[in-house]
Amino acid sequence: VQLQASGGGLVQTGGSLRLSCAASGSISSINVMGWYRQAPGKQRELVASITSGSMTNYADSVKGRFTISRDNAKNTVYLQMNSLKPEDTAVYVCNANTRFTTYWGKGTQVTVSS
C-alpha cells in the first residue's frame, strides 16, 4: 500500500484546509485509515480515523471542527479542517491499516498563523 497525501499549507486562524490521502496498491486489504499529526517537540497524535464501514473517531481537540471522510471509489480519505487554530500547526501524516500491517504516507505541513 502506498499513500500520497496533499493539501497542506498556510492559513490564518479561523480558516479551513482540506487534506487528501490517496491509497494505491493492495487497497482491498485496508480497513482503517486515519490522520495523525506531530507538532515540534510533541509526540505524534491521532487526529481522526475512519473504518471501511465509515465509522469515525476524533481526537477531543478537533471534534466539531474537523471531519474525516472516505471515497472508496477513489481510494481516498479526506480531512476537512475548519476553524483552524494555531495549535493545529503540525505535520499531518496519513495512515492505513490492514489486518497485519500499518502503512504511513509522507507528511504534509499545516501552519496556522495567529
XYZ file of N, CA and C in Angstrom:
342
model
N 0.842 -1.186 0.000
C 0.000 0.000 0.000
C 0.883 1.244 0.000
N 0.583 2.150 -0.915
C 1.281 3.440 -0.952
C 0.265 4.540 -0.689
N 0.692 5.537 0.071
C -0.187 6.636 0.448
C 0.414 7.949 -0.014
N -0.384 8.749 -0.703
C 0.062 10.043 -1.194
C -0.833 11.121 -0.599
N -0.262 11.938 0.271
C -1.015 12.993 0.936
C -0.795 14.328 0.249
N -1.803 15.179 0.320
C -1.700 16.521 -0.242
C -2.676 17.433 0.470
N -2.516 18.739 0.246
C -3.492 19.700 0.742
C -3.045 20.572 1.894
N -1.853 20.377 2.399
C -1.393 21.226 3.486
C -1.088 22.629 2.999
N -0.761 23.494 3.943
C -0.428 24.862 3.574
C -0.481 25.794 4.751
N -0.462 27.069 4.424
C -0.501 28.128 5.439
C -1.875 28.786 5.408
N -2.468 28.933 6.583
C -3.795 29.528 6.673
C -3.869 30.358 7.947
N -4.731 31.344 7.942
C -4.908 32.171 9.137
C -5.852 31.495 10.125
N -5.772 31.931 11.362
C -6.688 31.412 12.391
C -8.129 31.582 11.937
N -8.890 30.506 12.099
C -10.280 30.512 11.679
C -10.498 30.015 10.268
N -9.425 29.804 9.554
C -9.522 29.363 8.174
C -9.747 27.860 8.047
N -9.759 27.405 6.804
C -10.032 25.992 6.517
C -9.009 25.434 5.541
N -8.789 24.153 5.658
C -7.975 23.399 4.710
C -8.586 22.021 4.557
N -8.347 21.409 3.414
C -8.762 20.021 3.229
C -7.553 19.206 2.812
N -7.272 18.182 3.578
C -6.194 17.255 3.258
C -6.770 16.045 2.528
N -5.987 15.521 1.598
C -6.374 14.314 0.868
C -5.272 13.278 0.998
N -5.666 12.034 1.012
C -4.698 10.933 1.051
C -5.200 9.850 0.116
N -4.476 9.652 -0.984
C -4.854 8.652 -1.971
C -4.049 7.388 -1.754
N -4.731 6.272 -1.696
C -4.083 4.983 -1.486
C -3.994 4.212 -2.790
N -2.903 3.501 -2.957
C -2.742 2.632 -4.117
C -2.064 1.346 -3.653
N -2.156 0.329 -4.467
C -1.570 -0.954 -4.083
C -2.653 -1.928 -3.642
N -2.387 -2.640 -2.563
C -3.332 -3.651 -2.063
C -4.448 -2.981 -1.265
N -5.253 -2.208 -1.971
C -6.247 -1.358 -1.327
C -7.333 -2.171 -0.642
N -7.688 -3.289 -1.220
C -8.802 -4.071 -0.679
C -8.519 -4.579 0.712
N -7.257 -4.589 1.100
C -6.893 -5.096 2.423
C -6.979 -4.037 3.511
N -7.200 -2.775 3.115
C -7.239 -1.685 4.091
C -8.553 -1.700 4.849
N -8.500 -1.613 6.175
C -9.746 -1.463 6.915
C -9.859 -0.074 7.535
N -8.872 0.379 8.264
C -8.947 1.691 8.898
C -7.926 2.637 8.269
N -8.365 3.839 7.989
C -7.450 4.893 7.548
C -7.575 6.065 8.513
N -6.496 6.787 8.649
C -6.542 7.892 9.595
C -5.518 8.957 9.302
N -5.637 10.016 10.066
C -4.691 11.117 10.026
C -4.098 11.293 11.421
N -2.798 11.409 11.451
C -2.068 11.738 12.662
C -1.368 13.072 12.445
N -0.936 13.675 13.527
C -0.150 14.902 13.393
C 0.946 14.931 14.453
N 2.003 15.650 14.106
C 3.105 15.807 15.044
C 3.603 17.239 14.986
N 3.493 17.913 16.099
C 3.994 19.275 16.216
C 5.418 19.231 16.761
N 6.202 20.264 16.521
C 7.586 20.287 17.014
C 7.654 20.068 18.515
N 8.486 19.123 18.934
C 8.665 18.852 20.352
C 7.558 18.041 20.996
N 6.599 17.589 20.194
C 5.493 16.818 20.743
C 5.422 15.450 20.101
N 4.717 14.556 20.760
C 4.552 13.218 20.216
C 3.485 13.212 19.133
N 3.584 12.228 18.265
C 2.574 12.068 17.238
C 1.260 11.700 17.901
N 0.176 12.300 17.425
C -1.131 12.010 17.990
C -2.144 11.731 16.890
N -3.117 10.894 17.225
C -4.198 10.603 16.303
C -5.111 11.817 16.219
N -5.426 12.222 14.995
C -6.370 13.313 14.781
C -7.758 12.741 14.511
N -7.841 11.825 13.558
C -9.127 11.230 13.200
C -8.876 9.947 12.448
N -9.842 9.047 12.520
C -9.750 7.801 11.774
C -11.125 7.419 11.268
N -11.135 6.561 10.243
C -12.386 6.112 9.653
C -12.223 4.676 9.204
N -13.214 3.857 9.500
C -13.160 2.452 9.115
C -13.711 2.262 7.704
N -13.581 1.064 7.188
C -14.126 0.762 5.863
C -15.646 0.882 5.855
N -16.248 0.782 7.020
C -17.690 0.962 7.153
C -18.074 2.378 7.521
N -17.088 3.300 7.441
C -17.303 4.725 7.676
C -17.591 5.106 9.127
N -17.197 4.277 10.053
C -17.261 4.683 11.455
C -16.062 5.583 11.730
N -16.310 6.690 12.407
C -15.267 7.680 12.612
C -14.899 7.840 14.080
N -13.695 8.346 14.278
C -13.199 8.611 15.617
C -12.349 9.871 15.547
N -12.507 10.758 16.534
C -11.793 12.035 16.518
C -11.106 12.290 17.848
N -9.989 12.980 17.776
C -9.378 13.497 18.989
C -10.301 14.562 19.571
N -10.338 14.657 20.889
C -11.215 15.642 21.530
C -10.909 17.059 21.056
N -9.659 17.329 20.780
C -9.242 18.684 20.424
C -9.759 19.142 19.064
N -10.228 18.201 18.239
C -10.686 18.577 16.891
C -12.168 18.298 16.675
N -12.822 17.687 17.640
C -14.247 17.380 17.485
C -15.042 18.654 17.217
N -15.925 18.569 16.238
C -16.741 19.716 15.881
C -16.080 20.650 14.887
N -14.785 20.466 14.661
C -14.070 21.333 13.709
C -13.557 20.559 12.496
N -13.138 19.331 12.711
C -12.584 18.506 11.643
C -13.570 17.407 11.269
N -13.561 17.047 9.989
C -14.395 15.946 9.516
C -13.567 15.038 8.623
N -13.543 13.766 8.950
C -12.857 12.782 8.109
C -13.894 12.066 7.269
N -13.548 11.825 6.018
C -14.456 11.118 5.121
C -13.643 10.240 4.192
N -14.355 9.365 3.515
C -13.659 8.365 2.701
C -14.441 8.165 1.411
N -13.748 8.205 0.293
C -14.327 7.918 -1.015
C -13.728 6.605 -1.480
N -14.461 5.536 -1.298
C -13.918 4.217 -1.621
C -13.690 4.058 -3.123
N -14.490 4.728 -3.951
C -14.319 4.632 -5.402
C -12.990 5.246 -5.840
N -12.552 6.268 -5.114
C -11.293 6.946 -5.438
C -10.154 6.493 -4.530
N -10.469 5.580 -3.615
C -9.457 5.101 -2.674
C -8.766 6.252 -1.963
N -9.566 7.193 -1.561
C -9.039 8.425 -0.976
C -9.757 8.739 0.330
N -8.994 9.209 1.296
C -9.570 9.693 2.548
C -9.275 11.182 2.653
N -10.229 11.923 3.177
C -10.122 13.368 3.278
C -10.204 13.805 4.740
N -9.565 14.910 5.021
C -9.714 15.529 6.333
C -10.061 17.007 6.102
N -11.317 17.338 6.317
C -11.752 18.723 6.222
C -11.512 19.389 7.567
N -10.716 20.440 7.557
C -10.345 21.119 8.800
C -10.886 22.543 8.761
N -11.802 22.831 9.645
C -12.411 24.161 9.749
C -12.041 24.799 11.082
N -12.243 26.088 11.160
C -11.969 26.843 12.395
C -10.587 26.526 12.938
N -9.621 26.569 12.065
C -8.260 26.188 12.451
C -7.679 27.146 13.478
N -6.869 26.570 14.362
C -6.236 27.315 15.437
C -4.717 27.167 15.325
N -3.966 28.086 15.886
C -2.501 27.954 15.841
C -2.011 26.627 16.407
N -2.701 26.099 17.392
C -2.278 24.821 17.981
C -2.522 23.632 17.061
N -3.181 23.856 15.932
C -3.328 22.796 14.943
C -2.099 22.697 14.041
N -1.182 23.632 14.172
C 0.029 23.618 13.363
C 0.828 22.352 13.640
N 1.125 21.617 12.580
C 1.835 20.343 12.715
C 2.074 19.756 11.329
N 2.851 18.696 11.310
C 2.942 17.869 10.115
C 1.853 16.805 10.228
N 1.013 16.729 9.235
C -0.089 15.772 9.224
C 0.299 14.585 8.342
N 0.087 13.400 8.873
C 0.515 12.175 8.195
C -0.681 11.240 8.043
N -0.806 10.686 6.853
C -1.869 9.737 6.568
C -1.427 8.326 6.953
N -2.364 7.532 7.365
C -2.085 6.195 7.882
C -3.145 5.234 7.365
N -2.720 4.023 7.031
C -3.666 2.994 6.593
C -3.319 1.687 7.288
N -4.350 1.007 7.736
C -4.156 -0.227 8.482
C -4.834 -1.392 7.790
N -4.061 -2.473 7.580
C -4.639 -3.732 7.175
C -4.705 -4.611 8.417
N -5.064 -5.832 8.230
C -5.150 -6.737 9.378
C -3.790 -6.933 10.042
N -2.728 -6.850 9.235
C -1.415 -7.212 9.764
C -0.401 -6.079 9.763
N -0.652 -5.019 9.007
C 0.379 -4.015 8.794
C -0.198 -2.603 8.858
N 0.636 -1.687 9.311
C 0.308 -0.272 9.285
C 1.216 0.414 8.277
N 0.620 1.232 7.429
C 1.358 1.980 6.427
C 1.262 3.476 6.728
N 2.340 4.171 6.416
C 2.393 5.616 6.635
C 2.761 6.333 5.344
N 2.078 7.436 5.091
C 2.445 8.285 3.979
C 3.440 9.335 4.426
N 3.905 10.133 3.482
C 4.748 11.265 3.834
C 3.864 12.370 4.389
N 4.406 13.149 5.280
C 3.624 14.186 5.918
C 3.391 15.386 5.039
N 2.370 16.147 5.407
C 2.107 17.421 4.767
C 1.986 18.477 5.862
N 2.653 19.602 5.656
C 2.725 20.629 6.692
C 1.461 21.487 6.698
N 0.911 21.666 7.878
C -0.198 22.602 8.083
C 0.285 23.657 9.071
N 0.221 24.908 8.663
C 0.631 26.004 9.523
C -0.516 26.997 9.656
N -0.901 27.259 10.894
C -1.989 28.197 11.166
C -1.390 29.422 11.851
N -1.503 30.554 11.196
C -0.933 31.780 11.749
C -1.962 32.505 12.613
N -1.457 33.143 13.664
C -2.354 33.856 14.588
C -2.562 35.294 14.165
